[in-house]
PDB file of C-alpha atoms in Angstrom:
ATOM      1  CA  MET A   1       8.156  14.186  13.685  1.00  0.00           C
ATOM      2  CA  LEU A   2       5.342  12.248  12.037  1.00  0.00           C
ATOM      3  CA  LEU A   3       4.673   8.557  12.514  1.00  0.00           C
ATOM      4  CA  ALA A   4       2.840   7.212   9.452  1.00  0.00           C
ATOM      5  CA  ILE A   5       1.113   3.839   9.878  1.00  0.00           C
ATOM      6  CA  ASP A   6      -0.251   1.814   6.974  1.00  0.00           C
ATOM      7  CA  CYS A   7      -2.188  -1.252   8.111  1.00  0.00           C
ATOM      8  CA  GLY A   8      -2.966  -3.724   5.342  1.00  0.00           C
ATOM      9  CA  ASN A   9      -4.635  -7.104   5.435  1.00  0.00           C
ATOM     10  CA  THR A  10      -1.290  -8.900   5.679  1.00  0.00           C
ATOM     11  CA  ASN A  11       1.311  -6.443   7.015  1.00  0.00           C
ATOM     12  CA  THR A  12       1.407  -3.192   8.960  1.00  0.00           C
ATOM     13  CA  VAL A  13       4.106  -0.640   8.150  1.00  0.00           C
ATOM     14  CA  PHE A  14       5.350   2.096  10.489  1.00  0.00           C
ATOM     15  CA  ALA A  15       7.524   4.907   9.077  1.00  0.00           C
ATOM     16  CA  ILE A  16       9.010   7.960  10.788  1.00  0.00           C
ATOM     17  CA  TRP A  17       8.973  11.147   8.688  1.00  0.00           C
ATOM     18  CA  ASP A  18      11.075  14.137   9.705  1.00  0.00           C
ATOM     19  CA  GLY A  19       9.459  16.547   7.239  1.00  0.00           C
ATOM     20  CA  SER A  20      11.795  15.857   4.338  1.00  0.00           C
ATOM     21  CA  LYS A  21      12.623  12.132   4.423  1.00  0.00           C
ATOM     22  CA  PHE A  22      11.745   8.847   6.083  1.00  0.00           C
ATOM     23  CA  LEU A  23      14.199   8.060   8.879  1.00  0.00           C
ATOM     24  CA  CYS A  24      13.185   4.409   9.138  1.00  0.00           C
ATOM     25  CA  THR A  25      10.492   1.999   8.008  1.00  0.00           C
ATOM     26  CA  LEU A  26       9.395  -0.970  10.135  1.00  0.00           C
ATOM     27  CA  ARG A  27       7.096  -3.829   9.203  1.00  0.00           C
ATOM     28  CA  THR A  28       5.075  -6.316  11.263  1.00  0.00           C
ATOM     29  CA  SER A  29       2.271  -8.746  10.553  1.00  0.00           C
ATOM     30  CA  THR A  30      -1.258  -7.404  10.936  1.00  0.00           C
ATOM     31  CA  HIS A  31      -3.035  -8.857  13.940  1.00  0.00           C
ATOM     32  CA  HIS A  32      -6.259  -7.351  15.250  1.00  0.00           C
ATOM     33  CA  ALA A  33      -5.676  -8.508  18.844  1.00  0.00           C
ATOM     34  CA  ARG A  34      -2.291  -6.761  19.220  1.00  0.00           C
ATOM     35  CA  THR A  35      -2.545  -4.273  22.089  1.00  0.00           C
ATOM     36  CA  ALA A  36      -1.212  -0.733  22.270  1.00  0.00           C
ATOM     37  CA  ASP A  37       1.448  -1.905  24.741  1.00  0.00           C
ATOM     38  CA  ALA A  38       2.545  -4.676  22.373  1.00  0.00           C
ATOM     39  CA  TYR A  39       2.814  -2.205  19.495  1.00  0.00           C
ATOM     40  CA  PHE A  40       5.001   0.095  21.572  1.00  0.00           C
ATOM     41  CA  THR A  41       7.256  -2.682  22.855  1.00  0.00           C
ATOM     42  CA  TRP A  42       7.884  -3.877  19.293  1.00  0.00           C
ATOM     43  CA  PHE A  43       8.216  -0.379  17.859  1.00  0.00           C
ATOM     44  CA  SER A  44      10.519   1.123  20.493  1.00  0.00           C
ATOM     45  CA  THR A  45      12.787  -1.935  20.481  1.00  0.00           C
ATOM     46  CA  LEU A  46      13.387  -1.803  16.731  1.00  0.00           C
ATOM     47  CA  VAL A  47      13.749   1.981  16.567  1.00  0.00           C
ATOM     48  CA  LYS A  48      16.724   1.761  18.939  1.00  0.00           C
ATOM     49  CA  HIS A  49      18.733   0.153  16.156  1.00  0.00           C
ATOM     50  CA  TYR A  50      18.312   3.334  14.072  1.00  0.00           C
ATOM     51  CA  GLU A  51      19.447   5.612  16.937  1.00  0.00           C
ATOM     52  CA  ILE A  52      16.460   7.905  16.418  1.00  0.00           C
ATOM     53  CA  ASP A  53      15.156  10.219  19.093  1.00  0.00           C
ATOM     54  CA  LEU A  54      11.471   9.290  19.419  1.00  0.00           C
ATOM     55  CA  ASP A  55      10.163  12.848  19.268  1.00  0.00           C
ATOM     56  CA  ILE A  56       6.849  11.866  17.677  1.00  0.00           C
ATOM     57  CA  THR A  57       4.398  14.769  17.638  1.00  0.00           C
ATOM     58  CA  ASP A  58       1.856  13.513  15.070  1.00  0.00           C
ATOM     59  CA  VAL A  59       0.447  10.172  13.943  1.00  0.00           C
ATOM     60  CA  ILE A  60      -1.556   9.347  10.818  1.00  0.00           C
ATOM     61  CA  ILE A  61      -3.153   5.949  10.181  1.00  0.00           C
ATOM     62  CA  SER A  62      -4.491   4.230   7.088  1.00  0.00           C
ATOM     63  CA  SER A  63      -6.090   0.863   7.774  1.00  0.00           C
ATOM     64  CA  THR A  64      -7.979  -1.610   5.617  1.00  0.00           C
ATOM     65  CA  VAL A  65      -8.601  -3.652   8.790  1.00  0.00           C
ATOM     66  CA  PRO A  66     -11.081  -1.676  10.937  1.00  0.00           C
ATOM     67  CA  ARG A  67     -10.536  -3.772  14.085  1.00  0.00           C
ATOM     68  CA  VAL A  68      -6.918  -2.665  14.523  1.00  0.00           C
ATOM     69  CA  VAL A  69      -7.683   1.062  14.522  1.00  0.00           C
ATOM     70  CA  PHE A  70      -8.799   1.260  18.157  1.00  0.00           C
ATOM     71  CA  ASN A  71      -5.541  -0.142  19.539  1.00  0.00           C
ATOM     72  CA  LEU A  72      -3.492   2.044  17.196  1.00  0.00           C
ATOM     73  CA  ARG A  73      -5.427   5.077  18.462  1.00  0.00           C
ATOM     74  CA  VAL A  74      -4.626   4.068  22.040  1.00  0.00           C
ATOM     75  CA  PHE A  75      -0.983   3.514  21.047  1.00  0.00           C
ATOM     76  CA  ALA A  76      -0.727   7.067  19.667  1.00  0.00           C
ATOM     77  CA  ASP A  77      -2.510   8.664  22.622  1.00  0.00           C
ATOM     78  CA  ARG A  78      -0.798   6.710  25.396  1.00  0.00           C
ATOM     79  CA  PHE A  79       2.791   6.845  24.173  1.00  0.00           C
ATOM     80  CA  PHE A  80       2.952  10.024  22.083  1.00  0.00           C
ATOM     81  CA  GLY A  81       0.185  12.115  23.588  1.00  0.00           C
ATOM     82  CA  CYS A  82      -1.549  12.853  20.297  1.00  0.00           C
ATOM     83  CA  ARG A  83      -4.835  12.102  18.609  1.00  0.00           C
ATOM     84  CA  PRO A  84      -4.061  10.363  15.316  1.00  0.00           C
ATOM     85  CA  ILE A  85      -5.529  11.336  11.971  1.00  0.00           C
ATOM     86  CA  VAL A  86      -7.334   8.293  10.530  1.00  0.00           C
ATOM     87  CA  VAL A  87      -7.797   8.283   6.763  1.00  0.00           C
ATOM     88  CA  GLY A  88     -11.391   7.617   5.816  1.00  0.00           C
ATOM     89  CA  LYS A  89     -12.863   9.130   8.973  1.00  0.00           C
ATOM     90  CA  PRO A  90     -14.971  12.307   8.642  1.00  0.00           C
ATOM     91  CA  GLU A  91     -12.408  14.409  10.513  1.00  0.00           C
ATOM     92  CA  CYS A  92      -9.675  13.539   7.995  1.00  0.00           C
ATOM     93  CA  ALA A  93      -9.735  15.972   5.070  1.00  0.00           C
ATOM     94  CA  LEU A  94      -8.531  14.760   1.673  1.00  0.00           C
ATOM     95  CA  PRO A  95      -6.772  16.951  -0.912  1.00  0.00           C
ATOM     96  CA  ARG A  96      -9.452  15.845  -3.401  1.00  0.00           C
ATOM     97  CA  GLN A  97     -12.715  14.051  -2.693  1.00  0.00           C
ATOM     98  CA  PRO A  98     -13.228  10.774  -4.603  1.00  0.00           C
ATOM     99  CA  ARG A  99     -15.768  10.793  -7.415  1.00  0.00           C
ATOM    100  CA  VAL A 100     -17.491   7.422  -7.167  1.00  0.00           C
ATOM    101  CA  ASP A 101     -21.056   6.106  -6.855  1.00  0.00           C
ATOM    102  CA  GLU A 102     -22.990   7.616  -3.969  1.00  0.00           C
ATOM    103  CA  GLY A 103     -22.705   5.499  -0.843  1.00  0.00           C
ATOM    104  CA  THR A 104     -19.503   3.787  -1.976  1.00  0.00           C
ATOM    105  CA  GLN A 105     -16.822   3.544   0.687  1.00  0.00           C
ATOM    106  CA  VAL A 106     -13.371   3.700  -0.916  1.00  0.00           C
ATOM    107  CA  GLY A 107     -10.578   1.812   0.836  1.00  0.00           C
ATOM    108  CA  PRO A 108      -8.229   4.146   2.738  1.00  0.00           C
ATOM    109  CA  ASP A 109      -5.196   2.636   1.004  1.00  0.00           C
ATOM    110  CA  ARG A 110      -6.591   3.617  -2.377  1.00  0.00           C
ATOM    111  CA  LEU A 111      -7.274   7.195  -1.252  1.00  0.00           C
ATOM    112  CA  VAL A 112      -3.744   7.426   0.112  1.00  0.00           C
ATOM    113  CA  ASN A 113      -2.212   6.014  -3.084  1.00  0.00           C
ATOM    114  CA  ALA A 114      -4.152   8.548  -5.151  1.00  0.00           C
ATOM    115  CA  ALA A 115      -2.941  11.448  -2.990  1.00  0.00           C
ATOM    116  CA  GLY A 116       0.663  10.278  -3.047  1.00  0.00           C
ATOM    117  CA  ALA A 117       0.733   9.550  -6.772  1.00  0.00           C
ATOM    118  CA  TYR A 118      -0.831  12.894  -7.710  1.00  0.00           C
ATOM    119  CA  ASP A 119       1.661  14.775  -5.533  1.00  0.00           C
ATOM    120  CA  LEU A 120       4.588  13.024  -7.251  1.00  0.00           C
ATOM    121  CA  TYR A 121       3.410  12.610 -10.830  1.00  0.00           C
ATOM    122  CA  GLY A 122       0.387  14.825 -11.452  1.00  0.00           C
ATOM    123  CA  GLY A 123      -2.950  13.550 -12.736  1.00  0.00           C
ATOM    124  CA  ASN A 124      -4.269  11.070 -15.290  1.00  0.00           C
ATOM    125  CA  LEU A 125      -2.649   8.050 -13.644  1.00  0.00           C
ATOM    126  CA  ILE A 126      -3.203   4.345 -13.144  1.00  0.00           C
ATOM    127  CA  VAL A 127      -1.701   3.184  -9.847  1.00  0.00           C
ATOM    128  CA  VAL A 128      -1.098  -0.582  -9.747  1.00  0.00           C
ATOM    129  CA  ASP A 129      -0.585  -1.804  -6.170  1.00  0.00           C
ATOM    130  CA  PHE A 130       0.637  -5.366  -5.606  1.00  0.00           C
ATOM    131  CA  GLY A 131      -0.739  -6.056  -2.131  1.00  0.00           C
ATOM    132  CA  THR A 132      -3.010  -8.708  -0.624  1.00  0.00           C
ATOM    133  CA  ALA A 133      -5.220  -7.689  -3.539  1.00  0.00           C
ATOM    134  CA  THR A 134      -3.831  -6.332  -6.800  1.00  0.00           C
ATOM    135  CA  THR A 135      -5.582  -2.999  -7.241  1.00  0.00           C
ATOM    136  CA  PHE A 136      -5.747  -0.502 -10.073  1.00  0.00           C
ATOM    137  CA  ASP A 137      -6.545   3.059  -8.985  1.00  0.00           C
ATOM    138  CA  VAL A 138      -7.481   5.708 -11.541  1.00  0.00           C
ATOM    139  CA  VAL A 139      -6.441   9.245 -10.601  1.00  0.00           C
ATOM    140  CA  ALA A 140      -8.048  12.095 -12.553  1.00  0.00           C
ATOM    141  CA  ASP A 141      -6.280  15.185 -13.861  1.00  0.00           C
ATOM    142  CA  ASP A 142      -7.189  17.105 -10.678  1.00  0.00           C
ATOM    143  CA  GLY A 143      -5.949  14.341  -8.326  1.00  0.00           C
ATOM    144  CA  ALA A 144      -9.322  12.807  -7.431  1.00  0.00           C
ATOM    145  CA  TYR A 145      -9.728   9.054  -7.154  1.00  0.00           C
ATOM    146  CA  VAL A 146     -12.360   8.170  -9.748  1.00  0.00           C
ATOM    147  CA  GLY A 147     -12.561   4.376  -9.561  1.00  0.00           C
ATOM    148  CA  GLY A 148     -10.533   1.353 -10.441  1.00  0.00           C
ATOM    149  CA  VAL A 149     -10.259  -2.418 -10.452  1.00  0.00           C
ATOM    150  CA  ILE A 150      -9.699  -5.015  -7.709  1.00  0.00           C
ATOM    151  CA  SER A 151      -8.311  -8.461  -8.460  1.00  0.00           C
ATOM    152  CA  PRO A 152      -6.861 -11.207  -6.242  1.00  0.00           C
ATOM    153  CA  GLY A 153      -3.319 -10.588  -5.049  1.00  0.00           C
ATOM    154  CA  VAL A 154      -0.399 -12.715  -6.182  1.00  0.00           C
ATOM    155  CA  ASN A 155       0.211 -14.475  -2.861  1.00  0.00           C
ATOM    156  CA  LEU A 156      -3.527 -14.911  -2.306  1.00  0.00           C
ATOM    157  CA  SER A 157      -3.785 -16.666  -5.672  1.00  0.00           C
ATOM    158  CA  LEU A 158      -0.844 -18.915  -4.840  1.00  0.00           C
ATOM    159  CA  GLU A 159      -2.348 -19.848  -1.487  1.00  0.00           C
ATOM    160  CA  ALA A 160      -5.722 -20.610  -3.047  1.00  0.00           C
ATOM    161  CA  LEU A 161      -4.047 -22.760  -5.699  1.00  0.00           C
ATOM    162  CA  HIS A 162      -2.157 -24.752  -3.070  1.00  0.00           C
ATOM    163  CA  MET A 163      -5.212 -25.218  -0.850  1.00  0.00           C
ATOM    164  CA  ALA A 164      -7.493 -26.293  -3.696  1.00  0.00           C
ATOM    165  CA  ALA A 165      -4.975 -28.665  -5.265  1.00  0.00           C
ATOM    166  CA  ALA A 166      -3.179 -30.613  -2.546  1.00  0.00           C
ATOM    167  CA  ALA A 167      -0.552 -31.985  -4.942  1.00  0.00           C
ATOM    168  CA  LEU A 168       0.671 -28.484  -5.834  1.00  0.00           C
ATOM    169  CA  PRO A 169       3.427 -27.115  -3.560  1.00  0.00           C
ATOM    170  CA  HIS A 170       4.026 -23.672  -2.112  1.00  0.00           C
ATOM    171  CA  ILE A 171       6.326 -21.734  -4.430  1.00  0.00           C
ATOM    172  CA  ASP A 172       8.215 -18.447  -4.485  1.00  0.00           C
ATOM    173  CA  VAL A 173       7.191 -15.799  -6.976  1.00  0.00           C
ATOM    174  CA  THR A 174       9.968 -15.318  -9.503  1.00  0.00           C
ATOM    175  CA  LYS A 175      10.421 -14.696 -13.211  1.00  0.00           C
ATOM    176  CA  PRO A 176      10.763 -18.085 -14.929  1.00  0.00           C
ATOM    177  CA  GLN A 177      13.486 -18.743 -17.480  1.00  0.00           C
ATOM    178  CA  LYS A 178      10.890 -19.721 -20.092  1.00  0.00           C
ATOM    179  CA  VAL A 179       7.119 -19.725 -20.456  1.00  0.00           C
ATOM    180  CA  ILE A 180       6.664 -23.461 -21.012  1.00  0.00           C
ATOM    181  CA  GLY A 181       7.451 -25.264 -17.749  1.00  0.00           C
ATOM    182  CA  THR A 182       8.854 -28.782 -17.774  1.00  0.00           C
ATOM    183  CA  ASN A 183       8.125 -29.533 -14.106  1.00  0.00           C
ATOM    184  CA  THR A 184       5.401 -28.620 -11.622  1.00  0.00           C
ATOM    185  CA  VAL A 185       7.214 -25.702  -9.982  1.00  0.00           C
ATOM    186  CA  ASP A 186       8.217 -24.151 -13.320  1.00  0.00           C
ATOM    187  CA  CYS A 187       4.654 -24.519 -14.594  1.00  0.00           C
ATOM    188  CA  MET A 188       3.250 -22.790 -11.520  1.00  0.00           C
ATOM    189  CA  GLN A 189       5.822 -19.998 -11.586  1.00  0.00           C
ATOM    190  CA  SER A 190       5.135 -19.362 -15.251  1.00  0.00           C
ATOM    191  CA  GLY A 191       1.393 -19.336 -14.690  1.00  0.00           C
ATOM    192  CA  VAL A 192       1.615 -16.868 -11.818  1.00  0.00           C
ATOM    193  CA  PHE A 193       4.254 -14.580 -13.292  1.00  0.00           C
ATOM    194  CA  TRP A 194       3.078 -14.381 -16.885  1.00  0.00           C
ATOM    195  CA  GLY A 195      -0.546 -14.618 -15.817  1.00  0.00           C
ATOM    196  CA  TYR A 196      -0.206 -11.454 -13.749  1.00  0.00           C
ATOM    197  CA  VAL A 197       1.808  -9.702 -16.431  1.00  0.00           C
ATOM    198  CA  GLY A 198      -1.076 -10.404 -18.813  1.00  0.00           C
ATOM    199  CA  LEU A 199      -3.620  -9.299 -16.212  1.00  0.00           C
ATOM    200  CA  VAL A 200      -1.903  -5.989 -15.497  1.00  0.00           C
ATOM    201  CA  ASN A 201      -1.170  -5.137 -19.124  1.00  0.00           C
ATOM    202  CA  GLY A 202      -4.678  -6.124 -20.216  1.00  0.00           C
ATOM    203  CA  VAL A 203      -6.480  -4.164 -17.499  1.00  0.00           C
ATOM    204  CA  CYS A 204      -4.301  -1.063 -17.995  1.00  0.00           C
ATOM    205  CA  ASP A 205      -4.889  -1.168 -21.762  1.00  0.00           C
ATOM    206  CA  ARG A 206      -8.641  -1.333 -21.208  1.00  0.00           C
ATOM    207  CA  ILE A 207      -8.587   1.504 -18.664  1.00  0.00           C
ATOM    208  CA  ARG A 208      -6.623   3.701 -21.060  1.00  0.00           C
ATOM    209  CA  ALA A 209      -9.032   2.925 -23.888  1.00  0.00           C
ATOM    210  CA  GLU A 210     -12.065   3.701 -21.730  1.00  0.00           C
ATOM    211  CA  TYR A 211     -10.561   6.840 -20.173  1.00  0.00           C
ATOM    212  CA  GLU A 212      -9.608   8.214 -23.599  1.00  0.00           C
ATOM    213  CA  THR A 213      -6.735  10.274 -22.196  1.00  0.00           C
ATOM    214  CA  PRO A 214      -2.988   9.578 -22.129  1.00  0.00           C
ATOM    215  CA  MET A 215      -2.186   8.055 -18.726  1.00  0.00           C
ATOM    216  CA  LYS A 216       0.960   7.190 -16.805  1.00  0.00           C
ATOM    217  CA  ILE A 217       1.132   3.818 -15.042  1.00  0.00           C
ATOM    218  CA  ILE A 218       2.682   3.843 -11.573  1.00  0.00           C
ATOM    219  CA  GLY A 219       3.653   0.555  -9.905  1.00  0.00           C
ATOM    220  CA  THR A 220       3.865   0.128  -6.146  1.00  0.00           C
ATOM    221  CA  GLY A 221       3.980  -2.689  -3.602  1.00  0.00           C
ATOM    222  CA  GLY A 222       6.805  -5.109  -2.920  1.00  0.00           C
ATOM    223  CA  LEU A 223       6.300  -7.175  -6.094  1.00  0.00           C
ATOM    224  CA  ALA A 224       6.189  -4.238  -8.516  1.00  0.00           C
ATOM    225  CA  PRO A 225       9.936  -4.364  -9.385  1.00  0.00           C
ATOM    226  CA  LEU A 226       9.719  -8.120  -9.994  1.00  0.00           C
ATOM    227  CA  PHE A 227       6.804  -7.863 -12.396  1.00  0.00           C
ATOM    228  CA  ALA A 228       8.389  -4.915 -14.186  1.00  0.00           C
ATOM    229  CA  GLN A 229      10.833  -7.501 -15.563  1.00  0.00           C
ATOM    230  CA  GLY A 230       7.928  -9.000 -17.491  1.00  0.00           C
ATOM    231  CA  ASP A 231       7.536  -6.060 -19.882  1.00  0.00           C
ATOM    232  CA  LEU A 232       4.928  -4.313 -17.767  1.00  0.00           C
ATOM    233  CA  LEU A 233       4.668  -0.776 -19.046  1.00  0.00           C
ATOM    234  CA  PHE A 234       5.243   1.054 -15.751  1.00  0.00           C
ATOM    235  CA  ASP A 235       6.290   4.651 -16.235  1.00  0.00           C
ATOM    236  CA  GLU A 236       7.499   4.759 -12.637  1.00  0.00           C
ATOM    237  CA  ILE A 237       7.870   2.374  -9.690  1.00  0.00           C
ATOM    238  CA  ARG A 238       7.543   3.816  -6.188  1.00  0.00           C
ATOM    239  CA  GLU A 239       7.558   1.218  -3.433  1.00  0.00           C
ATOM    240  CA  ASP A 240       6.897   3.782  -0.669  1.00  0.00           C
ATOM    241  CA  LEU A 241       3.979   5.425  -2.496  1.00  0.00           C
ATOM    242  CA  THR A 242       1.446   4.693   0.264  1.00  0.00           C
ATOM    243  CA  MET A 243       3.704   6.109   2.977  1.00  0.00           C
ATOM    244  CA  HIS A 244       4.337   9.201   0.865  1.00  0.00           C
ATOM    245  CA  GLY A 245       0.584   9.608   0.420  1.00  0.00           C
ATOM    246  CA  LEU A 246       0.142   9.565   4.187  1.00  0.00           C
ATOM    247  CA  THR A 247       2.587  12.475   4.534  1.00  0.00           C
ATOM    248  CA  VAL A 248       0.666  14.383   1.847  1.00  0.00           C
ATOM    249  CA  ILE A 249      -2.679  13.892   3.591  1.00  0.00           C
ATOM    250  CA  HIS A 250      -1.159  14.781   6.965  1.00  0.00           C
ATOM    251  CA  ALA A 251       0.269  18.035   5.545  1.00  0.00           C
ATOM    252  CA  HIS A 252      -3.100  18.866   3.987  1.00  0.00           C
ATOM    253  CA  ASN A 253      -4.861  18.441   7.339  1.00  0.00           C
ATOM    254  CA  LYS A 254      -2.271  20.547   9.129  1.00  0.00           C
ATOM    255  CA  LYS A 255      -2.810  23.376   6.646  1.00  0.00           C
ATOM    256  CA  GLY A 256      -6.518  23.335   7.380  1.00  0.00           C
TER     257      GLY A 256
END
């Protein structure tokens, strides 16, 4: 079985893949000082609730936080006896190489999203990922990542708003009943929700116009279903797109 690990700036996700489906998905906060032993204690304790035999033979890692990779490597080697594949490292082959400016280092999460989206939906895609940052990844007709857009994430924007304006409270992200708020919370919720709907629709429209080819828009990340209520023109929503992309890249490396 394959253990796929996606380490983002905020959360780290572990998922066990049996070759045809994910048996379980576990989530923890990202912390660079967490040791291999601490990862295993947390992981093995939670997996018991799923009654899964921990017959892990392979591990693949995507991490936007370089400092956590060492301990995750030790975790894979010490407890599963395998050398993990790390997306973005020279030894990790990609189904398609990105076509970007020379010297540009593309985030592993974006490479993984491109691989997963192309496997599921074909090419000419815009992948909108609602993570710590809200990213737009453009996938060409042959599956290559060819660039995109990075903007502040929803929760990052909310935190910055609260920190810069002490009188404004922390709020949950939700679709407001109306655009014009009549109290502080409603005003903030409207600004965040409809502001991001406008951002996503506007950026996708401009990408489509510049690309000059019909494109599907794929939404992913935990907030994608919420924002789809705001008339975002997603053709598909796939919350586990990144984890699926990890299985695609792992299979590609095993073929080689």
